[in-house]
Amino acid sequence: MGQYNPYDNVLKVVKEAADILGYSDSDIEAIKYPERELKVAIPVRMDDGTTHVFEGYRIQHSTSRGPAKGGIRFHPAVNLDEVKALAAWMTFKCAVVNIPYGGGKGGVVCDPNKLSENELRAITRRFTAAIAPLIGPEQDIPAPDVGTNAAVMGWMMDTYSMLKGHCVHGVVTGKPIELGGALGRNEATGRGVMFTTKNILRKLGLDSNGATAAIQGMGNVGSITAKLLYKEGMKIVAVSDVSGGIYHQDGLNIPAILEYLSKDRRNLLEDYNEDGMIRISNEELLELDVKVLVPAALENQINASNADRIKADIIVEAANGPIAAEADETLNAKGIIVVPDILANAGGVVVSYFEWVQNIQSVSWTEETVNEKLKNIMDPAFDAVWNIAEQQHTTLRTGAYLIAVKRVVDAKKARAIWP
Ligand code: NAD
């Protein structure tokens, strides 16, 4: 097994789709390279008086279809290849749901769980200042990702606005509601995962009521997915976070878990307890015999080392890149249906788009309107991917890339190469 590089995963699936679409190497040459890669040093005065320099990135993979769009990750494992892959996935995600954006992503190598609020805010402000020449409502619009949240977006918006000398709401999405954040944005990714899960169960003629699910990751995406699937009547038998997992054969008490986790951002499942549950590892969670497995943490969780032990019937990729390319083939051969990340977790960027549209027009929509508009994008996007995969006798991942690569390449061709 070679060294895992998520960007190679992206290139592999893009090439596969391009070949089916009949595009030449020359047609896809430009989308193989991110348009801009910025690496920055972020000096921060820590609470103990020492100075620490953090490393950060902002990468714009493509602006062919619109401004770059994509989250900011604060995590110890952030690195250039990861941010490049995440930026490219954003390009194809925005294309598959047909919103007028390209793709970008950023990250800072740090562990938010070990930082005070003051240190976190200092990192955010200095990072924002360092990437300020690249971002803006018409250029590149960050949003939350792993380790960041609405509060971090509020500090980014404030820093950028201070530098500009006026209030710029549309520079980031996923902001606090008081700063022009969209109602429904916090839940949007998980809500999209829920719509997608219901869609795939329906297509396969399966009932969501009582269907078992296991969810890896209980952050923004995993916890909202758990909440909404539980509401839909599914039996969530296992969940996990960085501290490990918990399992209950009759279904976990999801509302109690969510209440416990929401009390403090540093609360972890290792300290949670309920009658009848047992502790399991993240690896064991992935290998459970469930109807639906939802990886909602990080990349490369299912790879050549564990793919043949996966027993779920369906995997809904709530995280970005949780399945490595070599594992895809094994899962496919076992008849496991995978709903790809660029479709399954697109709900977040769709509602980010709604937030940006509301900011530009200085209007605000109700949460009901936002959720309805989200469904009106997610459901047809799912059907389109399902239909093309059926027509081409291929996987849902290749189907999603057939739609996305065509939209990106056609936009690039229509613009032609400048100068
Ligand atoms: P988050 O920081 O809110 O939560 C991450 C969760 O993963 C936490 O529960 C953490 O404990 C857990 N985790 C971290 N390392 C782990 C490990 N090694 N093993 C198991 N669990 C681990 O992040 P999030 O925003 O929920 O993002 C999760 C995934 O969803 C990422 O792949 C992200 O790129 C993707 N995503 C997020 C959004 C969004 O709107 N936030 C949108 C689309 C995709």
Short mmCIF file of N, CA, C and O in Angstrom, two decimals, residues 221-263:
data_model
loop_
_atom_site.label_atom_id
_atom_site.label_comp_id
_atom_site.label_asym_id
_atom_site.label_seq_id
_atom_site.Cartn_x
_atom_site.Cartn_y
_atom_site.Cartn_z
N VAL A 221 -21.40 17.76 11.89
CA VAL A 221 -22.09 16.93 10.89
C VAL A 221 -22.65 15.64 11.51
O VAL A 221 -23.82 15.30 11.32
N GLY A 222 -21.82 14.93 12.28
CA GLY A 222 -22.25 13.66 12.87
C GLY A 222 -23.39 13.83 13.84
O GLY A 222 -24.36 13.05 13.83
N SER A 223 -23.32 14.86 14.69
CA SER A 223 -24.36 14.99 15.72
C SER A 223 -25.70 15.40 15.12
O SER A 223 -26.75 14.89 15.52
N ILE A 224 -25.67 16.29 14.13
CA ILE A 224 -26.95 16.69 13.51
C ILE A 224 -27.52 15.53 12.69
O ILE A 224 -28.74 15.28 12.68
N THR A 225 -26.64 14.79 12.03
CA THR A 225 -27.10 13.61 11.29
C THR A 225 -27.76 12.64 12.26
O THR A 225 -28.86 12.11 11.99
N ALA A 226 -27.11 12.40 13.40
CA ALA A 226 -27.67 11.47 14.40
C ALA A 226 -29.04 11.96 14.86
O ALA A 226 -30.01 11.19 14.92
N LYS A 227 -29.12 13.25 15.15
CA LYS A 227 -30.38 13.82 15.64
C LYS A 227 -31.51 13.63 14.61
O LYS A 227 -32.62 13.20 14.94
N LEU A 228 -31.19 13.93 13.34
CA LEU A 228 -32.26 13.89 12.33
C LEU A 228 -32.61 12.46 11.90
O LEU A 228 -33.79 12.17 11.66
N LEU A 229 -31.62 11.57 11.85
CA LEU A 229 -31.94 10.17 11.50
C LEU A 229 -32.75 9.53 12.63
O LEU A 229 -33.67 8.74 12.39
N TYR A 230 -32.41 9.89 13.87
CA TYR A 230 -33.15 9.38 15.03
C TYR A 230 -34.61 9.84 14.95
O TYR A 230 -35.53 9.06 15.15
N LYS A 231 -34.78 11.12 14.59
CA LYS A 231 -36.14 11.68 14.44
C LYS A 231 -36.92 10.96 13.35
O LYS A 231 -38.15 10.87 13.40
N GLU A 232 -36.21 10.50 12.33
CA GLU A 232 -36.84 9.78 11.21
C GLU A 232 -37.16 8.33 11.57
O GLU A 232 -37.60 7.56 10.72
N GLY A 233 -36.83 7.95 12.81
CA GLY A 233 -37.18 6.59 13.25
C GLY A 233 -36.09 5.56 13.07
O GLY A 233 -36.31 4.37 13.29
N MET A 234 -34.91 6.01 12.66
CA MET A 234 -33.82 5.02 12.50
C MET A 234 -33.24 4.68 13.87
O MET A 234 -33.31 5.45 14.82
N LYS A 235 -32.67 3.47 13.94
CA LYS A 235 -32.10 3.00 15.21
C LYS A 235 -30.59 3.23 15.15
O LYS A 235 -29.88 2.51 14.45
N ILE A 236 -30.10 4.26 15.88
CA ILE A 236 -28.67 4.57 15.86
C ILE A 236 -27.99 3.69 16.91
O ILE A 236 -28.09 3.97 18.12
N VAL A 237 -27.34 2.63 16.47
CA VAL A 237 -26.78 1.67 17.44
C VAL A 237 -25.38 2.06 17.90
O VAL A 237 -24.91 1.57 18.94
N ALA A 238 -24.66 2.91 17.13
CA ALA A 238 -23.31 3.28 17.56
C ALA A 238 -22.95 4.68 17.09
O ALA A 238 -23.35 5.09 15.99
N VAL A 239 -22.21 5.40 17.94
CA VAL A 239 -21.63 6.69 17.56
C VAL A 239 -20.22 6.76 18.16
O VAL A 239 -19.90 6.00 19.08
N SER A 240 -19.39 7.67 17.62
CA SER A 240 -18.03 7.78 18.16
C SER A 240 -17.52 9.20 18.00
O SER A 240 -18.10 10.00 17.26
N ASP A 241 -16.44 9.49 18.70
CA ASP A 241 -15.68 10.72 18.45
C ASP A 241 -14.21 10.37 18.62
O ASP A 241 -13.86 9.18 18.66
N VAL A 242 -13.36 11.39 18.73
CA VAL A 242 -11.92 11.13 18.78
C VAL A 242 -11.53 10.26 19.98
O VAL A 242 -10.51 9.57 19.97
N SER A 243 -12.39 10.23 21.02
CA SER A 243 -12.07 9.44 22.23
C SER A 243 -12.52 7.98 22.12
O SER A 243 -12.29 7.19 23.02
N GLY A 244 -13.23 7.61 21.05
CA GLY A 244 -13.71 6.23 20.90
C GLY A 244 -15.21 6.20 20.71
O GLY A 244 -15.85 7.26 20.59
N GLY A 245 -15.78 4.98 20.69
CA GLY A 245 -17.20 4.86 20.37
C GLY A 245 -18.02 4.19 21.45
O GLY A 245 -17.48 3.62 22.41
N ILE A 246 -19.35 4.26 21.29
CA ILE A 246 -20.28 3.56 22.19
C ILE A 246 -21.32 2.84 21.33
O ILE A 246 -21.66 3.29 20.23
N TYR A 247 -21.81 1.70 21.86
CA TYR A 247 -22.71 0.83 21.09
C TYR A 247 -23.84 0.36 22.00
O TYR A 247 -23.62 0.04 23.17
N HIS A 248 -25.05 0.34 21.45
CA HIS A 248 -26.20 -0.24 22.17
C HIS A 248 -27.04 -0.99 21.14
O HIS A 248 -27.51 -0.38 20.18
N GLN A 249 -27.22 -2.30 21.34
CA GLN A 249 -27.88 -3.09 20.29
C GLN A 249 -29.33 -2.67 20.06
O GLN A 249 -29.87 -2.85 18.96
N ASP A 250 -29.98 -2.06 21.09
CA ASP A 250 -31.37 -1.63 20.91
C ASP A 250 -31.47 -0.19 20.43
O ASP A 250 -32.57 0.36 20.31
N GLY A 251 -30.33 0.46 20.24
CA GLY A 251 -30.35 1.87 19.82
C GLY A 251 -29.95 2.76 20.97
O GLY A 251 -30.43 2.58 22.10
N LEU A 252 -29.07 3.74 20.68
CA LEU A 252 -28.60 4.66 21.73
C LEU A 252 -29.64 5.76 21.97
O LEU A 252 -30.47 6.05 21.11
N ASN A 253 -29.54 6.37 23.16
CA ASN A 253 -30.41 7.49 23.50
C ASN A 253 -29.79 8.78 22.92
O ASN A 253 -29.05 9.49 23.60
N ILE A 254 -30.07 9.02 21.66
CA ILE A 254 -29.41 10.14 20.94
C ILE A 254 -29.69 11.51 21.60
O ILE A 254 -28.75 12.29 21.80
N PRO A 255 -30.95 11.82 21.99
CA PRO A 255 -31.15 13.13 22.63
C PRO A 255 -30.27 13.31 23.88
O PRO A 255 -29.72 14.39 24.09
N ALA A 256 -30.11 12.26 24.67
CA ALA A 256 -29.30 12.37 25.89
C ALA A 256 -27.82 12.59 25.52
O ALA A 256 -27.13 13.40 26.15
N ILE A 257 -27.36 11.90 24.49
CA ILE A 257 -25.95 12.06 24.06
C ILE A 257 -25.72 13.50 23.57
O ILE A 257 -24.73 14.14 23.92
N LEU A 258 -26.67 14.00 22.78
CA LEU A 258 -26.50 15.35 22.23
C LEU A 258 -26.53 16.39 23.34
O LEU A 258 -25.77 17.37 23.31
N GLU A 259 -27.37 16.17 24.33
CA GLU A 259 -27.44 17.13 25.43
C GLU A 259 -26.11 17.14 26.20
O GLU A 259 -25.56 18.20 26.51
N TYR A 260 -25.57 15.95 26.44
CA TYR A 260 -24.28 15.84 27.15
C TYR A 260 -23.17 16.55 26.35
O TYR A 260 -22.39 17.33 26.89
N LEU A 261 -23.10 16.29 25.03
CA LEU A 261 -22.01 16.86 24.23
C LEU A 261 -22.14 18.37 24.09
O LEU A 261 -21.13 19.09 24.00
N SER A 262 -23.38 18.87 24.09
CA SER A 262 -23.56 20.31 23.85
C SER A 262 -23.25 21.15 25.10
O SER A 262 -23.12 22.37 25.00
N LYS A 263 -23.13 20.49 26.25
CA LYS A 263 -22.88 21.27 27.49
C LYS A 263 -21.53 21.96 27.46
O LYS A 263 -21.37 23.03 28.02
#
